[in-house]
Coordinates of C-alpha atoms in Angstrom, one line a residue:
M16 CA 63.8 104.1 183.4
N17 CA 66.7 102.6 181.4
I18 CA 67.1 99.0 182.6
R19 CA 70.4 98.6 180.7
F20 CA 72.0 101.3 182.8
K21 CA 71.1 99.4 186.0
T22 CA 72.4 96.1 184.6
E23 CA 75.7 97.8 183.7
E24 CA 76.0 99.2 187.1
I25 CA 75.4 95.8 188.7
E26 CA 78.2 94.4 186.5
R27 CA 80.6 97.1 187.7
T28 CA 79.7 96.2 191.3
I29 CA 79.7 92.5 191.4
L30 CA 82.0 91.2 188.6
S31 CA 85.6 90.3 189.0
Q32 CA 88.2 93.0 188.2
Y33 CA 89.2 90.7 185.3
A34 CA 85.8 90.4 183.8
T35 CA 84.8 92.1 180.6
L36 CA 82.2 94.8 181.3
S37 CA 79.5 95.3 178.6
S38 CA 79.6 99.0 179.1
E39 CA 83.3 98.9 178.0
T40 CA 82.9 96.9 174.9
K41 CA 85.1 97.8 171.9
G42 CA 81.8 98.1 170.0
R43 CA 80.3 96.9 166.7
M44 CA 81.6 97.2 163.1
T45 CA 78.6 99.4 162.4
L46 CA 77.4 101.9 165.0
E47 CA 73.8 101.5 166.2
D48 CA 71.6 102.7 169.0
K49 CA 71.8 100.8 172.2
C50 CA 68.9 98.8 173.6
E51 CA 67.2 100.3 176.7
I52 CA 66.7 96.9 178.3
R53 CA 69.6 94.6 177.2
T54 CA 73.3 95.1 177.5
D55 CA 75.3 94.8 174.2
F56 CA 76.3 91.2 175.0
Q57 CA 72.8 90.2 175.9
R58 CA 71.7 91.6 172.6
D59 CA 74.3 89.6 170.8
R60 CA 73.2 86.4 172.4
D61 CA 69.6 87.1 171.3
R62 CA 70.6 87.8 167.7
I63 CA 72.5 84.5 167.5
I64 CA 69.6 82.5 169.0
H65 CA 67.2 84.0 166.5
S66 CA 69.5 83.4 163.5
K67 CA 68.7 80.8 160.8
A68 CA 72.3 79.4 161.2
F69 CA 71.6 78.6 164.8
R70 CA 68.4 76.7 164.0
R71 CA 70.2 74.6 161.4
L72 CA 72.6 73.2 164.0
K73 CA 69.9 70.8 165.1
H74 CA 70.4 68.8 161.9
K75 CA 74.2 68.9 161.7
T76 CA 76.5 66.1 162.7
Q77 CA 78.5 66.1 165.9
V78 CA 80.3 62.8 165.6
F79 CA 77.9 60.2 164.1
I80 CA 76.6 61.2 160.6
S81 CA 72.8 61.6 160.5
P82 CA 72.3 59.2 163.5
G83 CA 69.0 57.3 163.5
G84 CA 68.7 57.3 167.3
D85 CA 67.0 60.2 169.1
H86 CA 69.6 60.5 171.9
Y87 CA 72.8 61.2 170.0
R88 CA 74.2 64.7 170.1
T89 CA 73.9 67.0 167.2
R90 CA 75.8 70.3 166.7
L91 CA 73.0 72.1 168.4
T92 CA 73.0 70.0 171.6
H93 CA 76.8 70.2 171.7
T94 CA 76.4 74.0 171.5
L95 CA 73.9 74.1 174.4
E96 CA 76.2 71.9 176.5
V97 CA 79.2 74.2 175.9
A98 CA 77.0 77.2 176.8
Q99 CA 75.9 75.5 180.1
I100 CA 79.5 74.6 181.1
S101 CA 80.8 78.0 180.1
R102 CA 78.1 79.8 182.2
T103 CA 78.8 77.7 185.2
I104 CA 82.5 78.5 185.1
S105 CA 81.9 82.2 184.4
R106 CA 79.4 82.6 187.2
A107 CA 81.8 81.0 189.7
L108 CA 84.7 83.2 188.6
R109 CA 82.5 86.3 188.5
L110 CA 83.1 86.9 184.8
N111 CA 80.6 88.2 182.4
E112 CA 78.1 85.4 181.9
D113 CA 76.2 87.1 179.1
L114 CA 79.4 87.5 177.0
T115 CA 80.4 83.9 177.7
E116 CA 76.9 82.6 176.7
A117 CA 76.9 84.6 173.4
I118 CA 80.3 83.3 172.4
A119 CA 79.3 79.7 173.2
L120 CA 76.1 79.9 171.3
G121 CA 77.8 81.3 168.2
H122 CA 81.0 79.3 168.2
D123 CA 80.0 76.6 165.8
L124 CA 77.6 78.4 163.5
G125 CA 80.0 77.9 160.6
H126 CA 80.2 74.1 160.9
T127 CA 79.5 72.1 157.8
P128 CA 77.2 69.2 157.2
F129 CA 78.7 65.8 158.3
G130 CA 80.8 67.5 161.0
H131 CA 84.6 67.6 160.7
T132 CA 84.4 65.3 157.6
G133 CA 82.6 68.1 155.8
E134 CA 85.1 70.6 157.0
K135 CA 88.0 68.6 155.8
V136 CA 86.5 68.2 152.3
L137 CA 85.7 71.9 151.9
N138 CA 89.2 72.7 153.1
E139 CA 90.5 70.5 150.2
L140 CA 88.1 71.8 147.6
H141 CA 88.0 75.5 148.2
P142 CA 91.0 77.5 146.9
G143 CA 91.2 79.6 150.1
G144 CA 90.8 76.6 152.4
F145 CA 88.1 76.2 155.0
R146 CA 88.1 76.4 158.8
H147 CA 84.9 76.2 160.7
N148 CA 85.8 78.9 163.3
E149 CA 86.6 81.4 160.5
Q150 CA 83.3 80.4 158.8
S151 CA 81.4 81.0 162.1
L152 CA 82.7 84.6 162.1
R153 CA 81.8 84.9 158.4
V154 CA 78.3 83.8 159.2
V155 CA 77.7 86.4 161.9
D156 CA 79.5 89.2 159.9
Y157 CA 78.0 88.7 156.5
L158 CA 75.9 85.6 155.7
E159 CA 73.1 86.2 158.3
H160 CA 71.6 89.3 156.6
D161 CA 68.2 90.7 155.8
D162 CA 66.7 93.8 154.3
H163 CA 67.7 95.9 157.3
R164 CA 71.2 94.7 158.1
V165 CA 74.2 92.8 156.7
G166 CA 75.3 90.3 159.2
L167 CA 74.4 90.3 162.9
N168 CA 76.7 93.2 163.7
L169 CA 78.0 91.7 166.9
T170 CA 80.4 93.2 169.3
Y171 CA 84.1 92.8 169.0
E172 CA 84.4 90.7 172.1
V173 CA 81.8 88.1 170.9
R174 CA 83.3 88.0 167.4
D175 CA 86.8 87.5 168.9
G176 CA 85.6 84.7 171.1
I177 CA 83.9 82.9 168.1
L178 CA 86.9 83.2 165.9
N179 CA 89.4 82.0 168.5
H180 CA 87.5 79.3 170.2
T181 CA 89.9 76.9 168.4
G182 CA 93.2 77.2 166.6
K183 CA 96.5 78.7 167.5
N184 CA 95.2 82.1 168.5
F185 CA 93.5 82.6 171.8
P186 CA 90.6 85.0 172.7
H187 CA 91.4 88.4 174.2
T188 CA 88.9 88.0 177.0
L189 CA 88.8 85.5 179.8
E190 CA 85.2 84.8 178.9
G191 CA 86.3 83.7 175.4
I192 CA 89.0 81.4 177.0
V193 CA 86.4 79.9 179.2
V194 CA 84.4 78.9 176.1
R195 CA 87.5 77.4 174.5
R196 CA 88.0 75.3 177.6
A197 CA 84.3 74.4 177.9
D198 CA 84.2 73.3 174.3
R199 CA 86.8 70.6 175.0
I200 CA 85.1 69.5 178.3
A201 CA 81.8 69.2 176.5
Y202 CA 82.9 67.2 173.4
I203 CA 85.2 64.8 175.2
N204 CA 82.6 63.8 177.6
H205 CA 79.5 63.7 175.4
D206 CA 81.3 62.0 172.7
I207 CA 82.3 59.2 175.2
D208 CA 78.6 58.9 176.0
D209 CA 77.5 58.7 172.4
A210 CA 80.3 56.2 171.5
I211 CA 79.2 53.9 174.3
R212 CA 75.6 54.2 173.1
A213 CA 76.7 53.3 169.6
N214 CA 78.7 50.3 170.9
I215 CA 81.9 51.7 169.6
I216 CA 83.5 51.5 173.0
R217 CA 82.4 50.2 176.4
N218 CA 82.6 52.1 179.7
E219 CA 85.2 49.6 181.0
D220 CA 87.4 50.4 177.9
L221 CA 88.1 53.9 179.2
P222 CA 91.7 54.3 180.6
K223 CA 91.6 53.3 184.2
D224 CA 94.0 56.0 185.4
C225 CA 91.9 58.7 183.7
I226 CA 88.7 57.3 185.4
K227 CA 90.4 57.2 188.8
I228 CA 91.3 60.9 188.6
L229 CA 88.5 62.4 186.6
G230 CA 85.5 60.2 187.6
K231 CA 83.6 57.1 186.7
S232 CA 80.5 58.7 185.2
H233 CA 79.8 61.4 182.6
G234 CA 78.6 63.8 185.3
E235 CA 81.6 63.1 187.6
R236 CA 84.1 63.8 184.9
I237 CA 82.5 67.1 183.8
N238 CA 82.3 68.2 187.5
T239 CA 85.9 67.4 188.1
M240 CA 87.1 69.4 185.1
I241 CA 84.9 72.4 185.9
L242 CA 85.9 72.5 189.6
D243 CA 89.5 72.2 188.6
I244 CA 89.3 75.3 186.3
I245 CA 87.5 77.2 189.0
E246 CA 89.9 76.4 191.8
C247 CA 92.9 77.2 189.6
S248 CA 91.5 80.4 188.1
I249 CA 89.6 82.2 190.8
D250 CA 90.7 85.8 191.4
S251 CA 93.3 85.3 188.6
P252 CA 94.0 87.1 185.4
Q253 CA 94.1 83.8 183.5
I254 CA 92.1 80.6 183.0
S255 CA 94.1 77.6 184.2
T256 CA 93.9 73.9 185.1
S257 CA 96.0 71.8 187.3
D258 CA 98.8 69.8 185.8
E259 CA 97.1 66.5 186.9
V260 CA 93.7 67.2 185.5
E261 CA 95.2 68.6 182.3
Y262 CA 97.3 65.5 181.8
Y263 CA 94.5 63.0 182.2
T264 CA 92.1 65.1 180.1
K265 CA 94.6 65.1 177.3
K266 CA 95.1 61.3 177.7
L267 CA 91.3 60.8 177.6
R268 CA 91.1 62.9 174.4
E269 CA 93.9 60.9 172.8
F270 CA 92.0 57.7 173.7
M271 CA 88.9 59.1 171.9
F272 CA 90.9 59.9 168.8
E273 CA 92.3 56.4 168.7
K274 CA 89.1 54.5 169.5
V275 CA 86.3 56.7 168.2
Y276 CA 87.2 59.7 166.0
L277 CA 89.5 57.6 163.8
N278 CA 87.6 54.3 164.3
K279 CA 86.6 52.7 161.0
N280 CA 83.2 51.6 162.3
A281 CA 82.3 55.0 163.7
K282 CA 83.5 56.5 160.4
S283 CA 82.0 53.9 158.1
E284 CA 79.9 56.5 156.2
E285 CA 82.6 59.1 156.0
Q286 CA 83.6 58.3 152.4
K287 CA 80.0 58.6 151.3
A288 CA 79.7 62.0 153.0
K289 CA 82.9 63.2 151.3
Y290 CA 81.5 62.0 148.0
V291 CA 78.2 63.9 148.5
I292 CA 80.0 67.2 149.3
T293 CA 82.5 66.8 146.5
E294 CA 79.9 66.1 143.9
L295 CA 77.7 69.0 145.0
Y296 CA 80.7 71.4 144.9
D297 CA 81.7 70.2 141.4
Y298 CA 78.2 70.4 140.2
Y299 CA 77.8 74.1 141.2
L300 CA 81.2 74.9 139.8
S301 CA 79.8 73.8 136.4
Y302 CA 76.3 75.2 136.9
P303 CA 76.6 78.3 139.2
D304 CA 73.3 79.6 137.8
K305 CA 71.6 76.7 139.7
L306 CA 72.4 78.5 142.9
S307 CA 69.0 80.3 142.7
I308 CA 68.5 80.8 146.4
I309 CA 71.9 82.5 146.9
D310 CA 71.9 86.3 147.0
K311 CA 74.3 86.7 144.1
K312 CA 74.2 90.5 144.3
F313 CA 75.7 90.3 147.7
Y314 CA 78.7 88.4 146.4
E315 CA 79.1 90.7 143.5
E316 CA 79.2 93.8 145.8
K317 CA 81.7 92.1 148.1
K318 CA 83.8 91.0 145.0
L319 CA 83.7 87.4 146.2
S320 CA 84.4 84.5 143.9
K321 CA 82.1 81.8 142.5
E322 CA 84.0 79.3 144.8
D323 CA 83.2 81.5 147.8
M324 CA 79.6 81.4 147.0
I325 CA 79.5 77.6 146.6
C326 CA 81.5 77.0 149.7
D327 CA 79.2 79.3 151.8
Y328 CA 76.1 77.5 150.4
I329 CA 77.4 74.0 151.1
A330 CA 78.8 74.9 154.6
G331 CA 75.4 76.2 155.6
M332 CA 73.6 73.0 154.7
T333 CA 72.3 70.5 157.2
D334 CA 73.1 66.8 156.8
R335 CA 69.6 65.9 155.5
Y336 CA 69.5 68.9 153.2
A337 CA 72.8 67.9 151.6
I338 CA 71.6 64.3 151.2
N339 CA 68.2 65.3 149.7
L340 CA 69.8 67.8 147.4
F341 CA 72.3 65.2 146.1
Y342 CA 69.4 62.8 145.6
N343 CA 67.4 65.4 143.6
I344 CA 70.3 66.4 141.4
F345 CA 72.0 63.0 140.7
I346 CA 69.4 60.3 141.2
P347 CA 67.2 59.6 138.1
K348 CA 63.5 60.2 138.7
P349 CA 60.9 57.8 137.4
W350 CA 58.9 58.9 134.3
E351 CA 55.4 59.6 135.6
K352 CA 53.5 60.5 132.4
Y353 CA 51.5 57.7 130.8

């Protein structure tokens, strides 16, 4: 009995005409035998979850750098919230929930330590620039490799969704567009929650017209945004929102940029984070032989530069790894021999 065949048949029976069927994937970069149990998209999801890059997300900044409190979001919890919202929307619209989940779980694998601060610094330092969505694709295509396989060898649809979850280009599947929408829903709302916890803003500071339309609580606002997408997109070849909800969502996002994302108190440690990454980058430019844990043969075979190797190494670090590495390299150690 081939369970995958049965699952693919169920997809053809119950999914929307606009859904992406796993049996009709455009395939992988390297041909491989299919699994007898899992569809290709389910297999992609599992490969992402079991990757080292996915595990490192638990110690990467979302908004607040290396927060001391246990309840602040990290890049991992953000990813899980995006996956949950994406799956809810996809299931309601009868899209391919497995594809949506795989894209959501992989969309931020390329994020740097210290969040968007780290991304901005690497973009300035690296000759080719740096964008976390492109790095996420680079992670799944090349950097997560072992003795048996270079990269995770994911399907075209998952790779497309990861690359285009942000930026000017949009995914080619509705499932990918759902993740793009869910990413914004997740970060706007959980960043409000974290900013209130950090005493950066108060609940009563939120724009009153936004609260009136979207909801007073964290859960109400997420529910409003999800329901709006579902109501505007059901049995449709595109993912849409109403003009009203779109307007007040954008206004709430603008409020967050003004009061939180660019707030000097919330970003009080940003200059230190920039300094750490800059010093590490410059150090390895001068001493590339110190990159002992990097597979240099891989970079030689791909004809990649020293700068590429350093950028990949730093981008993959967690906040605490970068801080500890900086300490070990630049802070003098006491002389212990007597």
